[in-house]
Coordinates of C-alpha atoms in Angstrom, one line a residue:
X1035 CA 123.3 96.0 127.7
X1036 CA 124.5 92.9 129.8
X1037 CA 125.3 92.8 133.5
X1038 CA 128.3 91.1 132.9
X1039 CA 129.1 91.2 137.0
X1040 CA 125.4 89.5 137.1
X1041 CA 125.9 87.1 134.6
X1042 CA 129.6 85.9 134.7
X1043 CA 131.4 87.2 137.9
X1044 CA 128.0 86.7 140.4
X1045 CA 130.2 85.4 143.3
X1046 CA 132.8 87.8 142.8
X1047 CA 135.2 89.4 140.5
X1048 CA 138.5 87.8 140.7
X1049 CA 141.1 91.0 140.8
X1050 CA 143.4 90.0 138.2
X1051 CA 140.6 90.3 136.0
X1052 CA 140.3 93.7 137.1
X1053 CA 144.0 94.6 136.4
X1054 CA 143.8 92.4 133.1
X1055 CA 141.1 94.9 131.7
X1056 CA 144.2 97.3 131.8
X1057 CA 146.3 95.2 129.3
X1058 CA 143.2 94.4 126.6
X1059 CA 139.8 94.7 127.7
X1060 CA 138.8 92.4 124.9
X1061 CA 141.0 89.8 125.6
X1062 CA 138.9 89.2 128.7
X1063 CA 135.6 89.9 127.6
X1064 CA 136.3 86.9 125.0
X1065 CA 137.5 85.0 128.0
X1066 CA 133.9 85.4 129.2
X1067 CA 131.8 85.2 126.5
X1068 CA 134.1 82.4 124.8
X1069 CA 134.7 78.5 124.9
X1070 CA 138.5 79.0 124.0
X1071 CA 140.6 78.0 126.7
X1072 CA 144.0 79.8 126.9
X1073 CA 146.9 78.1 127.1
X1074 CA 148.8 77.2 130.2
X1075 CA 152.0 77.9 129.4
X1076 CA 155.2 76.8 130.9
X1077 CA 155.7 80.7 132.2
X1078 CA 152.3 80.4 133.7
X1079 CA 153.3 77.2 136.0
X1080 CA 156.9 78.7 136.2
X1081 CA 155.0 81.9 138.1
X1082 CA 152.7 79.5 140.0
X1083 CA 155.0 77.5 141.4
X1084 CA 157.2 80.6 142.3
X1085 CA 154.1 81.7 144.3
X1086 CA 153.6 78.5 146.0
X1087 CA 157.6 78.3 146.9
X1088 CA 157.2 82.2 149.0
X1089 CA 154.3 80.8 150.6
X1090 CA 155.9 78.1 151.9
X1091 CA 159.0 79.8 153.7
X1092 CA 156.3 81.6 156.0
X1093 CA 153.9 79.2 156.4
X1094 CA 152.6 75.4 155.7
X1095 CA 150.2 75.1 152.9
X1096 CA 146.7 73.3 154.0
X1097 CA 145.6 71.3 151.1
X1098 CA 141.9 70.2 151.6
X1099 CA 139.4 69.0 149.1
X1100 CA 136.1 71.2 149.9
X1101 CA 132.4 69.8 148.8
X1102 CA 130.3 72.7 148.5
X1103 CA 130.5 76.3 148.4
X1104 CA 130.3 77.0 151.8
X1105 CA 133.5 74.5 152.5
X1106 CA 135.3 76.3 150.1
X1107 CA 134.7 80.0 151.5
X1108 CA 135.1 78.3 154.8
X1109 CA 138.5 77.4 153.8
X1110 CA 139.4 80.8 152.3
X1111 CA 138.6 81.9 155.9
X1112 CA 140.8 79.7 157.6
X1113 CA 144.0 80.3 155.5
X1114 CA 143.1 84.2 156.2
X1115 CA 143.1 83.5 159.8
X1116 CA 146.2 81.6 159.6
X1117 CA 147.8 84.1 157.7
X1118 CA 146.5 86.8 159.8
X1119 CA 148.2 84.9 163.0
X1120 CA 151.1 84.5 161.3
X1121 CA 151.3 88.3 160.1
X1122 CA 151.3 88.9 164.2
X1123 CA 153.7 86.6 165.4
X1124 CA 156.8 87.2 162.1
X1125 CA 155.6 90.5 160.8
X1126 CA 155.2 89.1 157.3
X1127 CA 152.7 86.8 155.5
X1128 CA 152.2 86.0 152.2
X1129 CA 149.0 84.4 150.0
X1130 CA 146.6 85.6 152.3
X1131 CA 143.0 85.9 151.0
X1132 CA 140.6 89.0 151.2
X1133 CA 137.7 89.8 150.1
X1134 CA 136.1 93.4 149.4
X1135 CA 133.5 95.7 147.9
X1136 CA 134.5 98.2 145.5
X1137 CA 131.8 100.4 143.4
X1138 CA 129.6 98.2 144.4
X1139 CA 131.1 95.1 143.3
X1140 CA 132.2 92.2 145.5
X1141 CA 136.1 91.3 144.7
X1142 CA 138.2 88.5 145.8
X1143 CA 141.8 87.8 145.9
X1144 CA 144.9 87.1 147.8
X1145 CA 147.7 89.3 148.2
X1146 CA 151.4 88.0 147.9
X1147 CA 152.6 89.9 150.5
X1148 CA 152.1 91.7 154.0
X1149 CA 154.7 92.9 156.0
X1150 CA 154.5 95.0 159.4
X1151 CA 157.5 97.7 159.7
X1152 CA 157.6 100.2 162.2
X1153 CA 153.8 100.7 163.2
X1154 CA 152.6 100.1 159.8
X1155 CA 151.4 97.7 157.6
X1156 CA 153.1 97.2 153.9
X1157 CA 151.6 95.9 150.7
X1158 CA 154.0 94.0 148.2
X1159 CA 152.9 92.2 144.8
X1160 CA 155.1 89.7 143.3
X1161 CA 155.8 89.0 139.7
X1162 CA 157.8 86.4 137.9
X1163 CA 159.3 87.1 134.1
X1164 CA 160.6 85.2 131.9
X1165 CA 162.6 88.4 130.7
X1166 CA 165.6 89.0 132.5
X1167 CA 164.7 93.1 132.2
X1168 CA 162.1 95.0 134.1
X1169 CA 158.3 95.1 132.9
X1170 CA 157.2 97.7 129.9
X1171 CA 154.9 101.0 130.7
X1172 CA 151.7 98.7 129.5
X1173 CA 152.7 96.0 132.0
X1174 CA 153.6 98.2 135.1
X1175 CA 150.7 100.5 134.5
X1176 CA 148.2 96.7 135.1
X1177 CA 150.6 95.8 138.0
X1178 CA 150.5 99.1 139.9
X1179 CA 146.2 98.8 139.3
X1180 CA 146.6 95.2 140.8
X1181 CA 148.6 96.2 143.8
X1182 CA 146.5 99.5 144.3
X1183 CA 142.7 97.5 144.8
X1184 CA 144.3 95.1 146.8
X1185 CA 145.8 98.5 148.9
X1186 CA 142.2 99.6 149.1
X1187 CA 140.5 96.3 149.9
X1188 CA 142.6 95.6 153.2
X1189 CA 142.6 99.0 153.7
X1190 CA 138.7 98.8 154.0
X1191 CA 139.1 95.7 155.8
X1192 CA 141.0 97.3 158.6
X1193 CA 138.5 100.2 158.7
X1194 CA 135.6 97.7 158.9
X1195 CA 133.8 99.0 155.9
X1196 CA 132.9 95.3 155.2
X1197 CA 132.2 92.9 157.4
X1198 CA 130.8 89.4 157.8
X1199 CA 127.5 90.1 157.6
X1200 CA 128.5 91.6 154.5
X1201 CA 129.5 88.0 153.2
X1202 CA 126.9 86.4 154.6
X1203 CA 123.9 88.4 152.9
X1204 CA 125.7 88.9 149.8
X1205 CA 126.7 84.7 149.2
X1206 CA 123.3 83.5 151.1
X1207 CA 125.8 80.9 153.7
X1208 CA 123.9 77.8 154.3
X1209 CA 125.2 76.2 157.3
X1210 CA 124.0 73.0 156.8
X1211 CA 126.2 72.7 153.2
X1212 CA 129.0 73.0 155.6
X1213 CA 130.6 69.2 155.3
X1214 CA 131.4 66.9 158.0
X1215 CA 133.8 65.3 156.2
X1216 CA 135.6 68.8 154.6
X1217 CA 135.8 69.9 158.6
X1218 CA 136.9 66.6 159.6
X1219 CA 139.9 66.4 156.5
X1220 CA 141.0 69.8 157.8
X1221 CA 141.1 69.1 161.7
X1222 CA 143.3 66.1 160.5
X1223 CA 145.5 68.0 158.0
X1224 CA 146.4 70.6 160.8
X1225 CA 146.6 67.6 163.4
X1226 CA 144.2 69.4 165.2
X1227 CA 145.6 72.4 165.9
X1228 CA 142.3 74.3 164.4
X1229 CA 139.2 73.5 166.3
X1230 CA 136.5 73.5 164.2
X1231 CA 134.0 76.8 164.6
X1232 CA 130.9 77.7 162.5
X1233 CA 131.2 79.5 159.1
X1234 CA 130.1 82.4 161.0
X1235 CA 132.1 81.9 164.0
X1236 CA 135.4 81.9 161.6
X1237 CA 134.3 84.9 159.8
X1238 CA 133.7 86.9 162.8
X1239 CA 137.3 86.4 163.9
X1240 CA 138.6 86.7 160.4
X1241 CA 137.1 90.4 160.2
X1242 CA 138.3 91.3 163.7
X1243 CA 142.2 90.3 162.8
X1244 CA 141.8 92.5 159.5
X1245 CA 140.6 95.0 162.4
X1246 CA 143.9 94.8 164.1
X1247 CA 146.3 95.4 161.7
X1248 CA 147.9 98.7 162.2
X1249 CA 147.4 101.7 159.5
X1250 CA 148.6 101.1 155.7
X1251 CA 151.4 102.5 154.2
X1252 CA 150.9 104.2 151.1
X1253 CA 154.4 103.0 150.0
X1254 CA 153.4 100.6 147.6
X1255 CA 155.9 97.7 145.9
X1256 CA 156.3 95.7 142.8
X1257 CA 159.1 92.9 142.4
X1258 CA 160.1 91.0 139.9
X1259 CA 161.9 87.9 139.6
X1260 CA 163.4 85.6 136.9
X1261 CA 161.4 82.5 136.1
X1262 CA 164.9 81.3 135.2
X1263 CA 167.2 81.8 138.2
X1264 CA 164.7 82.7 140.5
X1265 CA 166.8 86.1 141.6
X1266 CA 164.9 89.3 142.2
X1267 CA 165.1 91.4 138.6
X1268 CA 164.4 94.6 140.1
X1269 CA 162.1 96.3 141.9
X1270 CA 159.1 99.2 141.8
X1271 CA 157.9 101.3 144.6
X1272 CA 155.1 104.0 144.1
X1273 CA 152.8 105.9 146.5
X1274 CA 149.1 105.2 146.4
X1275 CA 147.1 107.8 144.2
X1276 CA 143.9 107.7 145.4
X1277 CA 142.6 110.1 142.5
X1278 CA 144.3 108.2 139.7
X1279 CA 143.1 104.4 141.5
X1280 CA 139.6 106.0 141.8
X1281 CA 139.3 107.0 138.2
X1282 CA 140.6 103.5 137.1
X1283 CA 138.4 101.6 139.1
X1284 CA 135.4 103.5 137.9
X1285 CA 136.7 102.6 134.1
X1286 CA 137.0 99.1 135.1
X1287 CA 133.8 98.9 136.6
X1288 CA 131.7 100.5 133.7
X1289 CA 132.5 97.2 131.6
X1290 CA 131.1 95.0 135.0
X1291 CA 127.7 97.2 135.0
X1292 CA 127.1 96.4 131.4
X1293 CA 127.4 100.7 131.2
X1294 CA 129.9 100.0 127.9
X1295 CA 131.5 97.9 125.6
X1296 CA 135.0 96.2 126.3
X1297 CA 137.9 98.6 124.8
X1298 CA 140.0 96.9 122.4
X1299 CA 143.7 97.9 122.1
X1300 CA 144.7 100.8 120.5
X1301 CA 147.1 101.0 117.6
X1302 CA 150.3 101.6 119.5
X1303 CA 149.4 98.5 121.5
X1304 CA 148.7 96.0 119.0
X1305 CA 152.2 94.3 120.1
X1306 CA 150.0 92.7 122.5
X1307 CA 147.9 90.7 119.9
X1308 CA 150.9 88.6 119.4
X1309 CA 150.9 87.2 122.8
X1310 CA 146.4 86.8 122.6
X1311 CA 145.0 83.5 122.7
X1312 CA 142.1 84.5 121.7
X1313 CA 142.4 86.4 118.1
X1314 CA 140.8 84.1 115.9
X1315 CA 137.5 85.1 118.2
X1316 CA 138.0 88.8 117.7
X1317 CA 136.5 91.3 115.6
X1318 CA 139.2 94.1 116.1
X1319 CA 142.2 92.0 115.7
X1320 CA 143.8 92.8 112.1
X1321 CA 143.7 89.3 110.5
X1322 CA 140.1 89.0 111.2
X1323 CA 139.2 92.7 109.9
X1324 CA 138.0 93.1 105.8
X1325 CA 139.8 95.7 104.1

């Protein structure tokens, strides 16, 4: 059976894929294996831009084109750094990228939210709806997944359980596809305020801020705001379950090995078809099934 981690996620697994395995397994194995391109809907840019507006009160957004690979990872680097100094100085940051190693797979992401309170660090994921009501069970249940890896990641990351190195041997860095130009664009864009280091360099100093970070909370949150008025809906707070995260992951990460199949839907959850891009591609969807 296929690698799929090998073959379509070889420079990392993006962790809202992992959480989207929670809503329909198949809907992203189609996404994969597929040339259909969802839709970008307006609730999709409603949510982006709702991201981008949060950022923004904490901290100014960078925007630099990067050449290569190693521009682009260097750049992921710098925003964690800056976000990692800003975490320090106002006790909150938001956007701020990470990167991890979970049953053996490498993950990237960034989480909406960090916040230091009373000796301890705080994890916060941030949802926009278009509904003016609080999530269903199905939707929670891939929120609370989402929020949990990126708990464990920055977790690991303050226990140094990965490290540049770690990067470094698992990407293959080539110094020399660093750009001039990319490391001049981004001295200018911060009006030098960033002195240009090596991608190592910058690594090294990203990994010891995630070392600094005092010990996570286990008080976990999820809130949700209205695309419409852009007012907080509600919120969800949970503890972290390290049995019930650790039994999720390992489902999750059966599909990445190639160990299984992806899971369609069950029968109570074919709701969710209505709101798939991808049906005319799949076998288990209703329409597409001979009697």
């Amino acid at each position: 059976m296929t690698d799929r981690f090998q073959e379509f996620r070889s420079r990392g697994i993006p962790v809202h894929e992992l959480s989207n395995q929670l809503w329909c397994e198949k809907q992203l194995d189609l996404k994969l294996t597929t040339d259909i391109q969802p839709e970008v809907t307006e609730e999709i840019e409603k949510g982006k831009d709702k991201h981008q507006e949060l950022q923004e009160e904490l901290v100014e957004v960078v925007e630099v084109s990067p050449r290569t690979f190693e521009d682009s990872y260097y750049l992921r680097m710098y925003n964690a750094l800056n976000g990692l100094r800003t975490l320090f100085d106002e006790g909150k940051i938001r956007e701020v990228p990470v990167f991890g190693r979970l049953n053996s797979f490498f993950i990237q992401g960034s989480i909406d939210e960090v916040c230091l309170n009373e000796g301890k660090t705080f994890v916060l994921e941030n949802k926009t709806r278009r509904s003016s009501s609080m999530p269903s069970q199905a939707q929670l249940r891939c929120n609370k997944f989402q929020v949990q890896v990126y708990w464990k990641i920055l977790s690991d990351l303050r226990d140094g359980k990965i490290g540049y190195k770690d990067l470094e041997e698992f990407y293959g860095f080539d110094s020399d596809n660093l750009t001039q130009d990319f490391l001049e664009e981004l001295d200018s864009k911060t009006e030098g305020e960033f002195e240009p280091v090596s991608l190592e360099k910058l690594g090294e100093l990203v990994f010891e801020g995630f070392s600094k970070i005092p010990p996570l909370s286990k008080s976990l949150k999820l809130r949700y705001f209205s695309q419409e008025t852009g007012k907080i809906i509600g919120e969800k707070e949970f503890k972290f379950d390290r049995e019930e995260f650790g039994e999720k992951l390992d489902f999750v990460s059966e599909y990445w090995s190639g160990e299984r199949e992806a899971v369609p839907v069950g029968e109570k959850n074919e709701w969710k078809c209505n709101y798939c891009d991808f049906t005319s591609a799949c076998d288990q969807y209703e329409g597409n099934v001979d009697d």
